[in-house]
GROMACS .gro file of C-alpha atoms in nm:
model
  436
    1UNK     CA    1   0.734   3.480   0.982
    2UNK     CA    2   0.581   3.737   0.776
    3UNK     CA    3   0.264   3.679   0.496
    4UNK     CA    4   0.543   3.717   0.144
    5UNK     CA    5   0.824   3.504   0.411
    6UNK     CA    6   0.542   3.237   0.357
    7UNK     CA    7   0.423   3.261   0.028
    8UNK     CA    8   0.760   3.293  -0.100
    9UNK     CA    9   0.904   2.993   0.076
   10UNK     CA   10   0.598   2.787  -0.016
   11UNK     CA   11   0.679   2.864  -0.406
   12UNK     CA   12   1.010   2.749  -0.362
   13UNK     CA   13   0.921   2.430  -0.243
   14UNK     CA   14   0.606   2.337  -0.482
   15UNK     CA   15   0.869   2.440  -0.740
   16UNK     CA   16   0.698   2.439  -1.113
   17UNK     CA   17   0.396   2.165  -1.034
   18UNK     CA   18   0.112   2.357  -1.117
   19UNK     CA   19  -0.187   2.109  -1.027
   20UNK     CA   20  -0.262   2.075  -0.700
   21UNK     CA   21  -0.504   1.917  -0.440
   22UNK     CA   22  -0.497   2.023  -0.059
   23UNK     CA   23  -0.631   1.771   0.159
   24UNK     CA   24  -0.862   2.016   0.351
   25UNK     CA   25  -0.975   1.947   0.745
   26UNK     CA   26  -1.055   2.247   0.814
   27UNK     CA   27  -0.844   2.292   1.149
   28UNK     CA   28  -0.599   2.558   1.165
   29UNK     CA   29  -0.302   2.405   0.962
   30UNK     CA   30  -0.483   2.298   0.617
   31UNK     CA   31  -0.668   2.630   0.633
   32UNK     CA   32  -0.310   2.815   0.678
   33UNK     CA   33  -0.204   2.576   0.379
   34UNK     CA   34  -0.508   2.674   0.155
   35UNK     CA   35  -0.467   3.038   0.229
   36UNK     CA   36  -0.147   3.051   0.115
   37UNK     CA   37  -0.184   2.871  -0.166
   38UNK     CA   38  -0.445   3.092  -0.294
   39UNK     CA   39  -0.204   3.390  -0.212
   40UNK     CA   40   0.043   3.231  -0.447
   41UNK     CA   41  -0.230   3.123  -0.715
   42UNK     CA   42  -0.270   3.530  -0.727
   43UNK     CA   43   0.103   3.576  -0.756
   44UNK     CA   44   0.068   3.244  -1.054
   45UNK     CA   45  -0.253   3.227  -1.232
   46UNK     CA   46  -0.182   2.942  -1.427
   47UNK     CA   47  -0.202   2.747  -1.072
   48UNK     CA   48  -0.469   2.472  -1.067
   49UNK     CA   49  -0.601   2.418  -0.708
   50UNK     CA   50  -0.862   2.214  -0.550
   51UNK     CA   51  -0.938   2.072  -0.249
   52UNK     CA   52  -1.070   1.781  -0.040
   53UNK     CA   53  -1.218   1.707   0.310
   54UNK     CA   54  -1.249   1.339   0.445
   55UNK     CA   55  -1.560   1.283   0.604
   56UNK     CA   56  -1.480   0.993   0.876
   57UNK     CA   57  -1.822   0.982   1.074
   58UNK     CA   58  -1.625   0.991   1.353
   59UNK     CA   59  -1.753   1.308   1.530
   60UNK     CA   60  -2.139   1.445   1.562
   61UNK     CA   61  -1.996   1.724   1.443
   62UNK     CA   62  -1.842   1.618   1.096
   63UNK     CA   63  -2.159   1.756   0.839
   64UNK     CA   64  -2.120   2.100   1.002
   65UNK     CA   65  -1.741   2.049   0.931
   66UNK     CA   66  -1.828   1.981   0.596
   67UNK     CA   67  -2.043   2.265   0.521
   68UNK     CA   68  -1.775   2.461   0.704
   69UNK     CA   69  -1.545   2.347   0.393
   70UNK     CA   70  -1.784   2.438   0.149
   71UNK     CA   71  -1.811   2.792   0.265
   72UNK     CA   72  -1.433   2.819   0.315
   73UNK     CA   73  -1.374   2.694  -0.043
   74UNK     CA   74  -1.661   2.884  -0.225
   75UNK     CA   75  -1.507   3.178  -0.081
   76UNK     CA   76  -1.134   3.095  -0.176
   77UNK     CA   77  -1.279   3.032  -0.582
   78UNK     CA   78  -1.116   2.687  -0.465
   79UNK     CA   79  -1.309   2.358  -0.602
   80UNK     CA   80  -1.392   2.058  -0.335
   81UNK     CA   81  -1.427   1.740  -0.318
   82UNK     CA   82  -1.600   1.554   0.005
   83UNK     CA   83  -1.509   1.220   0.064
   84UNK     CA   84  -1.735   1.042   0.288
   85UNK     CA   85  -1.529   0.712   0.426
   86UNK     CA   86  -1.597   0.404   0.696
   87UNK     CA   87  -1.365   0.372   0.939
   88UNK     CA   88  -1.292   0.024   1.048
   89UNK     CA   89  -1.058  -0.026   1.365
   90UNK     CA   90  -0.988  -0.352   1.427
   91UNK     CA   91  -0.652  -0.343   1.296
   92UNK     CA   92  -0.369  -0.106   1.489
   93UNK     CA   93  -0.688   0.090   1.675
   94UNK     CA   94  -0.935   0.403   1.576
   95UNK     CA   95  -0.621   0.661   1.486
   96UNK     CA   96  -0.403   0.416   1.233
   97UNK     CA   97  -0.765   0.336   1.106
   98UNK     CA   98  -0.856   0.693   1.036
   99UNK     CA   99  -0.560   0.743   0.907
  100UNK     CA  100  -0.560   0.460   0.641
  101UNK     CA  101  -0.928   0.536   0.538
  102UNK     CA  102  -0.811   0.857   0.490
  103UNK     CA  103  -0.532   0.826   0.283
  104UNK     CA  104  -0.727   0.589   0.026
  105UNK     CA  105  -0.948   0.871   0.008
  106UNK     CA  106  -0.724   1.133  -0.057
  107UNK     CA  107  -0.552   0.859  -0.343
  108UNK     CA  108  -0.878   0.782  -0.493
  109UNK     CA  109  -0.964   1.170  -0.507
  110UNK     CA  110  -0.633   1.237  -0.709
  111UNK     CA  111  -0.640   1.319  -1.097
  112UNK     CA  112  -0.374   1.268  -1.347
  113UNK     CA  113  -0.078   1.509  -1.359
  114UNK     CA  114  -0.205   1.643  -0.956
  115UNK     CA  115   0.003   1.681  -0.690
  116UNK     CA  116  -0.101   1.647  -0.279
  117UNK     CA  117  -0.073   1.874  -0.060
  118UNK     CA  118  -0.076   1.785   0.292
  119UNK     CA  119  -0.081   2.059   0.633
  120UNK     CA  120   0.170   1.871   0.854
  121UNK     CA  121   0.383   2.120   1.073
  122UNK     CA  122   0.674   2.150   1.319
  123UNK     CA  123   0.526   2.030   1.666
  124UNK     CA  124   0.347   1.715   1.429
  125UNK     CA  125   0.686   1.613   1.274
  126UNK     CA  126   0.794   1.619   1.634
  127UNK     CA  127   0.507   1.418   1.759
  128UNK     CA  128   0.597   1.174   1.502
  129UNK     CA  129   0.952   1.139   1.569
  130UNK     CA  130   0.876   1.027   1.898
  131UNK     CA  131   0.575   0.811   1.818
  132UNK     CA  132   0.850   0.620   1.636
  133UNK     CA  133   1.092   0.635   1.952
  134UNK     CA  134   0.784   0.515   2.193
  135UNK     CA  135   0.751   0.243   1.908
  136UNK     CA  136   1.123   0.128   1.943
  137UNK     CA  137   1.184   0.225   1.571
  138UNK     CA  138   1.463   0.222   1.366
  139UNK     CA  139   1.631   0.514   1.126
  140UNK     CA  140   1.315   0.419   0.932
  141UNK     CA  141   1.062   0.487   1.171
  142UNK     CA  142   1.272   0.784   1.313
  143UNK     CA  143   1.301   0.998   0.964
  144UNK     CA  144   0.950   1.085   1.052
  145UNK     CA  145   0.759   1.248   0.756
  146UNK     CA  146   0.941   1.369   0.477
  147UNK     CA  147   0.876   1.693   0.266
  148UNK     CA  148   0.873   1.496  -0.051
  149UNK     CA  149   0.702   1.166  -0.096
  150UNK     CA  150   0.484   0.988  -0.298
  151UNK     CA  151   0.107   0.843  -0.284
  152UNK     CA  152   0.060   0.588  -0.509
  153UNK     CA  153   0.171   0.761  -0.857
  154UNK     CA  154   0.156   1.074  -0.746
  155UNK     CA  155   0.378   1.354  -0.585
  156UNK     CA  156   0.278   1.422  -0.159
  157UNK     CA  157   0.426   1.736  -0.027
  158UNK     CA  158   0.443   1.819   0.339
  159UNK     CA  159   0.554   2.202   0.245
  160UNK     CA  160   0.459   2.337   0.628
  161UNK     CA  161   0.728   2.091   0.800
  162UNK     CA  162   0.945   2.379   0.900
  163UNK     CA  163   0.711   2.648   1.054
  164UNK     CA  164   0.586   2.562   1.426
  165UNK     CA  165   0.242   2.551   1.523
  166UNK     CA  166   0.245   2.926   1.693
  167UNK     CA  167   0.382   3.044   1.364
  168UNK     CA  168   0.059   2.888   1.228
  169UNK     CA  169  -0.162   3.074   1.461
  170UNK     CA  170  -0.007   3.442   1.422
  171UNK     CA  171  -0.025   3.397   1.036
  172UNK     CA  172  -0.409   3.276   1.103
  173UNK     CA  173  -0.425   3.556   1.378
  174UNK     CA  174  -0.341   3.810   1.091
  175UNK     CA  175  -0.532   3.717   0.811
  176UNK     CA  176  -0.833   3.636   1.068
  177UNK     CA  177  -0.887   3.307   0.945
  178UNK     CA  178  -1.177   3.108   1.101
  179UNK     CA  179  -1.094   2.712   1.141
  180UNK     CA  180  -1.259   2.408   1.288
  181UNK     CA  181  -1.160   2.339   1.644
  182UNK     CA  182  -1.188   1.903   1.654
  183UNK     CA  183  -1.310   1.819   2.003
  184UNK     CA  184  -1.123   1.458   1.982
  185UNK     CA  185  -0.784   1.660   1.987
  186UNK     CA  186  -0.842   1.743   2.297
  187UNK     CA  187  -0.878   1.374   2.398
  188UNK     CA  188  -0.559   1.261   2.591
  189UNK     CA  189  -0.638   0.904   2.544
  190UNK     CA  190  -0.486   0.902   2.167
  191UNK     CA  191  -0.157   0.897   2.178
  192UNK     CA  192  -0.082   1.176   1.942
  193UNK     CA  193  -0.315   1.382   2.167
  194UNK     CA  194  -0.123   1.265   2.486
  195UNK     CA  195   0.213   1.384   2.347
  196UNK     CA  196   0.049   1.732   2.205
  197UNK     CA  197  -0.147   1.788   2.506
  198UNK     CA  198   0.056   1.662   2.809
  199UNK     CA  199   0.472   1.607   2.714
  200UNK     CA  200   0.509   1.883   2.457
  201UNK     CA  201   0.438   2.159   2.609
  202UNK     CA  202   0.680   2.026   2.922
  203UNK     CA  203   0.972   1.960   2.688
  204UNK     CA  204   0.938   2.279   2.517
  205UNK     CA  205   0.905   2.424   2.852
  206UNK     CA  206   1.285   2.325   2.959
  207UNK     CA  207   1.391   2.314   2.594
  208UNK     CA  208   1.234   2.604   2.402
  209UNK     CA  209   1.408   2.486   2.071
  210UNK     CA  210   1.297   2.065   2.152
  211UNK     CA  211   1.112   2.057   1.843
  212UNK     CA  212   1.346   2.163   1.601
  213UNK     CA  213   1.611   1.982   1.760
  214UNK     CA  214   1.365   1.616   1.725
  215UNK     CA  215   1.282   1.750   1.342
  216UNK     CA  216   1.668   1.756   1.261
  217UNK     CA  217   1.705   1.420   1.396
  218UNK     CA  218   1.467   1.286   1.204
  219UNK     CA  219   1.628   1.459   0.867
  220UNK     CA  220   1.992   1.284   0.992
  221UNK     CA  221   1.791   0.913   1.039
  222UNK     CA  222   1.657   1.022   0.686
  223UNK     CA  223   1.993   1.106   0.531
  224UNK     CA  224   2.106   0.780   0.661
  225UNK     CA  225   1.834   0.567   0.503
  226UNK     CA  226   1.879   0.755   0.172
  227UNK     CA  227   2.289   0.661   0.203
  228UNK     CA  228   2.181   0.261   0.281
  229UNK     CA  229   1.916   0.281   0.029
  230UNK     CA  230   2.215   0.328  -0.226
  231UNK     CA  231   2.487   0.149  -0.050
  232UNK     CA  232   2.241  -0.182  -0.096
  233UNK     CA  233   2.034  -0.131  -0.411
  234UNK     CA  234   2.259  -0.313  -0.629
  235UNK     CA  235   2.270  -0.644  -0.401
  236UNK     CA  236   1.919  -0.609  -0.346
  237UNK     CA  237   1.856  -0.595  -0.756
  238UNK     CA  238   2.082  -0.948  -0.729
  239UNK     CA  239   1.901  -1.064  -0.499
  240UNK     CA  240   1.563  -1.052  -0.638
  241UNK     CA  241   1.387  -1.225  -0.963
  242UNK     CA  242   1.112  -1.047  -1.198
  243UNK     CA  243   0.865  -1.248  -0.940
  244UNK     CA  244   1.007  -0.967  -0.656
  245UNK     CA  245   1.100  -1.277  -0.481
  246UNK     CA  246   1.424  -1.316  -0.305
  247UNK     CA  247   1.763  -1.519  -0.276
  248UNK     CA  248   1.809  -1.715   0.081
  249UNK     CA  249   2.137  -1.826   0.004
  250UNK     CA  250   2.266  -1.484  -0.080
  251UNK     CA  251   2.073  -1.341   0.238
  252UNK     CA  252   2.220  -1.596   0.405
  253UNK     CA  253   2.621  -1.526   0.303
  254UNK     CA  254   2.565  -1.160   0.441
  255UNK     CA  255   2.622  -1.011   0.869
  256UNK     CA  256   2.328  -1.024   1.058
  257UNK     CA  257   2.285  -0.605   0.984
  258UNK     CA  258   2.329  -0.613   0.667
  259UNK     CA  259   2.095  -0.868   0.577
  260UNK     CA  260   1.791  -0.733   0.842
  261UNK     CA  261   1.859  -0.393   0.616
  262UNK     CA  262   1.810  -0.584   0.273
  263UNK     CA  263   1.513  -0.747   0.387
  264UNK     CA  264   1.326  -0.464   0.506
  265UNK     CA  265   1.398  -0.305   0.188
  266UNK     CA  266   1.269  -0.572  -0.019
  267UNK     CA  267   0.931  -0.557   0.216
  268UNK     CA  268   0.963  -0.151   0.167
  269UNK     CA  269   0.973  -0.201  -0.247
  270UNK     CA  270   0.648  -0.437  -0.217
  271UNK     CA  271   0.443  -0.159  -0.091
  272UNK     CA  272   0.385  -0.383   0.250
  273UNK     CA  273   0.376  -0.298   0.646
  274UNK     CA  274   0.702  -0.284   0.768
  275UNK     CA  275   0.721  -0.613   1.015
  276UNK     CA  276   0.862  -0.512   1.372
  277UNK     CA  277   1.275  -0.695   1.470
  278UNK     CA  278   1.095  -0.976   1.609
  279UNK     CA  279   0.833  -1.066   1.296
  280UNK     CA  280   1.172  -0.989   1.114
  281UNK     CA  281   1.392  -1.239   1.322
  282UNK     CA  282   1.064  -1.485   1.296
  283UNK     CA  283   1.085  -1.439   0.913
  284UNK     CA  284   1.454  -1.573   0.919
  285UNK     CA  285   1.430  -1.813   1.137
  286UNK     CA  286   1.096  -1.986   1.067
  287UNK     CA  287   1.084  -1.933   0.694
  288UNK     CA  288   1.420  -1.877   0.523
  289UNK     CA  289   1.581  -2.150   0.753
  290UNK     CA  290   1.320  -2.427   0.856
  291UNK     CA  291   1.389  -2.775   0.708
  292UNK     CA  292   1.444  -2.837   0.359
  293UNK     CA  293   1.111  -3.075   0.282
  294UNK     CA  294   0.869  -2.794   0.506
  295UNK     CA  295   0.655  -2.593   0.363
  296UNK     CA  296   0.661  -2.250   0.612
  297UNK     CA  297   0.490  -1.935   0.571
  298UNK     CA  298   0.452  -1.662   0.818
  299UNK     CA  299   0.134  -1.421   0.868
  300UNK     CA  300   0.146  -1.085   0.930
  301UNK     CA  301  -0.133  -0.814   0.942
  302UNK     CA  302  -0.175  -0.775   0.584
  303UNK     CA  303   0.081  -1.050   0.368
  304UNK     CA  304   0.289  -1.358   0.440
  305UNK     CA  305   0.579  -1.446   0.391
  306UNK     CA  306   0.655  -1.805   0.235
  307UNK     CA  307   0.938  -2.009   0.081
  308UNK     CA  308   0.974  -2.217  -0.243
  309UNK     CA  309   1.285  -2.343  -0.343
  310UNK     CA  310   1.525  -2.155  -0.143
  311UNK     CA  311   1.357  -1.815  -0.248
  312UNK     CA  312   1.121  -1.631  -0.010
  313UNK     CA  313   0.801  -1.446  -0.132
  314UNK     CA  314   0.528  -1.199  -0.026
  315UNK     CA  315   0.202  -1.248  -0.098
  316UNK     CA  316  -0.107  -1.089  -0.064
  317UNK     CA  317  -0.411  -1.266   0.202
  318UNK     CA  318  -0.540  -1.559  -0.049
  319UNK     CA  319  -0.871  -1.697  -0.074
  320UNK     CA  320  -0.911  -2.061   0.018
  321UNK     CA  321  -1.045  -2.164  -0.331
  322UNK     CA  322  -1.054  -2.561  -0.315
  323UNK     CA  323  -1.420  -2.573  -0.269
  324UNK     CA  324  -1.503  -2.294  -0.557
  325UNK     CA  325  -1.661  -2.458  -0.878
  326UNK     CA  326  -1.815  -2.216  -1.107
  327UNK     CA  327  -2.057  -2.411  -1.392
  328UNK     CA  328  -1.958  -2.238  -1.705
  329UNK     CA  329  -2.267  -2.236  -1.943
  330UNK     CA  330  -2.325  -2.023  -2.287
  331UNK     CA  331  -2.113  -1.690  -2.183
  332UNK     CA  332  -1.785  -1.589  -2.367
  333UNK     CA  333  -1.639  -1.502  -2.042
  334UNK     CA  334  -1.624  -1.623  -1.734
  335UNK     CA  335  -1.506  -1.408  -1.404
  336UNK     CA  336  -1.260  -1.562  -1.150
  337UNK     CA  337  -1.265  -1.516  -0.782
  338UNK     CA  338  -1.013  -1.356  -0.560
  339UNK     CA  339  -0.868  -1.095  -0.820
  340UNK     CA  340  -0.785  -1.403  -1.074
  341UNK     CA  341  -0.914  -1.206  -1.377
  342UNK     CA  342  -1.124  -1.460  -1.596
  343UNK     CA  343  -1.139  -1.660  -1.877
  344UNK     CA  344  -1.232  -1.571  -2.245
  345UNK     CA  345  -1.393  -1.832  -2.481
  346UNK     CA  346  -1.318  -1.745  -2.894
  347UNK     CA  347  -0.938  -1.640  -2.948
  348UNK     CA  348  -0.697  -1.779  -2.723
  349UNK     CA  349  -0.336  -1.973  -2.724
  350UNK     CA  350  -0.462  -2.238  -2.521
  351UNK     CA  351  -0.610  -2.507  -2.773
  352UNK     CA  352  -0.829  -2.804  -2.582
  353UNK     CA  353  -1.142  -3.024  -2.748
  354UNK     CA  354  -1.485  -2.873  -2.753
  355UNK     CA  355  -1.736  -3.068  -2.503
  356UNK     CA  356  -2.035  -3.268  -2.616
  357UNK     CA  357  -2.310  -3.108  -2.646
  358UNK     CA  358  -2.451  -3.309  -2.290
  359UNK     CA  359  -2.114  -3.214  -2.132
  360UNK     CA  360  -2.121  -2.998  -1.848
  361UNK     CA  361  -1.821  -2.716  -1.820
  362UNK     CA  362  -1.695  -2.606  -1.490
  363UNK     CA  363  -1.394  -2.436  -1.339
  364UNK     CA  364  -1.250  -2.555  -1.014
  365UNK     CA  365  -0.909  -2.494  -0.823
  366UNK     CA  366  -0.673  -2.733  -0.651
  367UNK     CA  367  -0.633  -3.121  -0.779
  368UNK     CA  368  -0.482  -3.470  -0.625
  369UNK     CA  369  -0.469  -3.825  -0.762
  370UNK     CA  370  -0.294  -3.892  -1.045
  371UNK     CA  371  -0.284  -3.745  -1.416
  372UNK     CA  372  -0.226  -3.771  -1.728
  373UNK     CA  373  -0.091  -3.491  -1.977
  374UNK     CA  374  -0.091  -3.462  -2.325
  375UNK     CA  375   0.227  -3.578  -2.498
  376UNK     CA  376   0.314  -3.818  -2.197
  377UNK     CA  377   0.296  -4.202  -2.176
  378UNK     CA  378   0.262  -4.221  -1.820
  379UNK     CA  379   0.045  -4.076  -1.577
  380UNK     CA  380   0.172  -3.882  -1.268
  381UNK     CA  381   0.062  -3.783  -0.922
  382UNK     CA  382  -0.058  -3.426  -0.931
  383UNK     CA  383   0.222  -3.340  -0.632
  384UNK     CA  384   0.500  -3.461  -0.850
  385UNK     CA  385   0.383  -3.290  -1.154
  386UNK     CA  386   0.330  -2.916  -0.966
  387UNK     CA  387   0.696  -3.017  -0.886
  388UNK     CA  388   0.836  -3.113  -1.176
  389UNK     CA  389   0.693  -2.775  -1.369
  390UNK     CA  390   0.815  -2.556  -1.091
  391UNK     CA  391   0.474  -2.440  -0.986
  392UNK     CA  392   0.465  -2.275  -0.640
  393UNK     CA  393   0.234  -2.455  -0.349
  394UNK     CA  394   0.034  -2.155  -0.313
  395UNK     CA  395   0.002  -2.098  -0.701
  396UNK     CA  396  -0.157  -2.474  -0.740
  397UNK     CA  397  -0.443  -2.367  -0.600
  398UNK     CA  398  -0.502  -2.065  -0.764
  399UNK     CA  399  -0.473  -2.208  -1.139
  400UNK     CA  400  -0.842  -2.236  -1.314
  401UNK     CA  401  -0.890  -2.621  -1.377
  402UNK     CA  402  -1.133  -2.683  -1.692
  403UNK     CA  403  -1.400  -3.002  -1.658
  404UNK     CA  404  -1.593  -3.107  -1.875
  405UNK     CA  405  -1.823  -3.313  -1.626
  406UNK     CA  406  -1.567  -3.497  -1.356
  407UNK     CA  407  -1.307  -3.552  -1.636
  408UNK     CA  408  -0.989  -3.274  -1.591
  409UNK     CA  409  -0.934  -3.119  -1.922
  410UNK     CA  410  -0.644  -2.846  -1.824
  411UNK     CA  411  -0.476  -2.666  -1.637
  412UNK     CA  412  -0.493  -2.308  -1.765
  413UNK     CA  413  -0.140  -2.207  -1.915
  414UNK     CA  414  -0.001  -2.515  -1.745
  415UNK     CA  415  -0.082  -2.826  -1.903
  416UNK     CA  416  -0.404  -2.994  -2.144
  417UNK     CA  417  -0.470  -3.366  -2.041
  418UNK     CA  418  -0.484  -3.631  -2.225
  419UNK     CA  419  -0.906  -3.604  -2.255
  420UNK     CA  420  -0.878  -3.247  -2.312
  421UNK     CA  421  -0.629  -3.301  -2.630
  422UNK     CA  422  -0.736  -3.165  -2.963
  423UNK     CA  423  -0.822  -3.477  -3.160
  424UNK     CA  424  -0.928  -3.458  -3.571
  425UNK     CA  425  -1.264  -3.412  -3.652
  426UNK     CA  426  -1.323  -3.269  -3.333
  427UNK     CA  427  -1.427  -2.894  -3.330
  428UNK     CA  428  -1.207  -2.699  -3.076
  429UNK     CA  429  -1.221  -2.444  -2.807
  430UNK     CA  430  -0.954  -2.169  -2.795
  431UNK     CA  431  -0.910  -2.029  -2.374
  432UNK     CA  432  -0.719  -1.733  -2.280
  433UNK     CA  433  -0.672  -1.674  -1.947
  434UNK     CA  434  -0.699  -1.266  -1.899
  435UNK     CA  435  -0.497  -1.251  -1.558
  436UNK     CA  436  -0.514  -0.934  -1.344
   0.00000   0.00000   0.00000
């Protein structure tokens, strides 16, 4: 494929975007990318291009990568950004690792109004495709990478997906382009490396055309998921509440198939890992259908999954905050623990009694015994009274409890008790809880 073939095809697909941010290696395909892009900037002035190169600290090498960059890019008149990252691989091993740290990088790095750019080719979409097969995947799995996508708010384009690796090289070959040559590519013990290195090159050997062939696949398992993505958006919008949680009993009324496919969506439209057919199945059977008076929840990796009257929920890991108590002395605001926000003293909709001036104020989480609310003759157990105002098990926990001393005042946005009730003659303190 010629140099204008390129350029020209590259324009059609970054259509009229015209800020843009290459996530830069330095290997062959990213510097192909940049290259071109700089060709078109020529060709479009008003283009506004930078890049940036994800330092992992994986390789002795990466500084003299990064100064590699830096020459590359003060050449090219193209700005860059280094992101230096730790790369933690306890979860899903060193590659998914790298590959998450890298991708939070390359979000963070992201102004308003930019676009991504990312080098992905032929041979990788291929490698991909059967990643997902070696995996057991689903249409899902199998659409591999798609040309357009999204990170976070903002537009990701793979524009290289349809030229082949060798194309790469002759276009590098021609413009004499100098790259970085990664030694840990050449390491078989990666999977990704395995395929490139070792069953490629065989395939490709008996079928010259093996990767284009995989890379249309994966567009068909796309296609697919596209047409069920429609076919079940308006059940799935019944389904679910403003909470994002979902209906059992509906789930329930629906073919095996169909409701595995609604599911997964739901998990897809939370932003979470996709679970595997058996987390799924575990999901169904342990959660949505376990005894009415349980209380089941099921971990995965990075969420659970848990069930409150006959709806099911995903939730973020929570902090076991029974044992927090924060002493609130002479500050306006006080911050909250595990991403709770915090609570403003001065203006606020929730009205309770000032304390003495010997009381101590505290915040805790998570109550038993009995209570007694305002506007109520009788006290109640705390268990009954969560139930009775519809509050979630895990949410009990998590709702700031205001003492003055030992003595409960409130609940924050839930309930004031009867020694936290405004009385006359008594100054007051207006709360507002800011949540996150």
């Amino acid at each position: 494929m010629k140099t204008n073939q390129l350029v020209t095809q590259l324009a059609e697909q970054l259509g009229e975007h015209r800020q843009w941010l290459v996530a830069f290696s330095g290997g062959l395909d990213s510097s192909v990318l940049l290259h071109l892009l700089v060709q078109l900037r020529q060709r479009r002035p008003e283009l506004q291009l930078r890049a940036v190169h994800v330092h992992h600290g994986l390789s002795a090498l990466a500084d003299d990568w990064v100064a590699h960059c830096q020459r590359q890019c003060a050449n090219w008149q193209v700005p860059l950004v280094v992101q230096y990252v730790q790369v933690e691989s306890r979860d899903g091993g060193l590659e998914a690792a790298a590959r998450t740290a890298r991708y939070q990088a390359l979000q963070r790095t992201l102004s308003s109004g930019e676009a991504l750019l990312t080098a992905q080719h032929l041979d990788d979409q291929c490698e991909t495709f059967l990643l997902a097969l070696k995996r057991g995947s689903g249409p899902t799995g199998l659409a591999a990478m798609a040309t357009h996508g999204t990170l976070g708010d903002s537009p990701l384009l793979r524009p290289l997906l349809g030229v082949s690796r060798r194309q790469l090289e002759q276009y590098a070959a021609r413009q004499q382009l100098d790259w970085i040559e990664d030694d840990s590519n050449q390491d078989a013990r990666f999977d990704r490396n395995f395929l490139r290195l070792q069953v490629l090159p065989l395939l490709t050997q008996r079928w010259p055309h093996f990767a284009t062939a995989a890379a249309r696949s994966a567009s068909l398992c796309a296609e697919q998921e596209l047409l069920l993505d429609e076919l079940l958006a308006e059940q799935l919008q019944a389904l679910t509440d403003q909470e994002q949680s979902i209906a059992i009993d509906g789930l329930q009324a629906c073919s095996a198939p169909r409701r595995f496919a609604l599911l997964r969506r739901w998990i897809a439209l939370a932003g979470f890992t996709m679970p595997s057919r058996e987390q799924l199945q575990r999901l169904w059977d342990e959660v949505a259908l376990a005894r009415a008076d349980a209380e089941p929840q099921l971990q995965l990796v990075h969420y659970q999954v848990r069930r409150y009257r006959q709806r099911l929920y995903l939730l973020p890991p929570l902090a076991d905050l029974c044992a927090v108590h924060l002493p609130w002395f002479d500050a306006a605001t006080l911050a909250l623990p595990d991403g709770l926000g915090s609570i403003s003293r001065g203006e606020g909709e929730i009205i309770v009694r000032a304390p003495q001036p010997q009381q101590a104020v505290s915040v805790r989480f998570g109550v038993s015994g009995r209570l007694r609310i305002a506007g109520r003759r009788h006290s109640r157990s705390a268990k009954k009274l969560w139930q009775e105002l519809a509050i979630a098990p895990w949410q009990r926990e998590r709702i700031p409890l205001i003492y003055y001393d030992d003595c409960l005042i409130a609940a924050l946005g839930v309930f004031i008790t009867e020694a936290g009730q405004p009385v006359a003659d008594v100054p007051v303190w207006r709360l507002r809880w800011n949540k996150k």
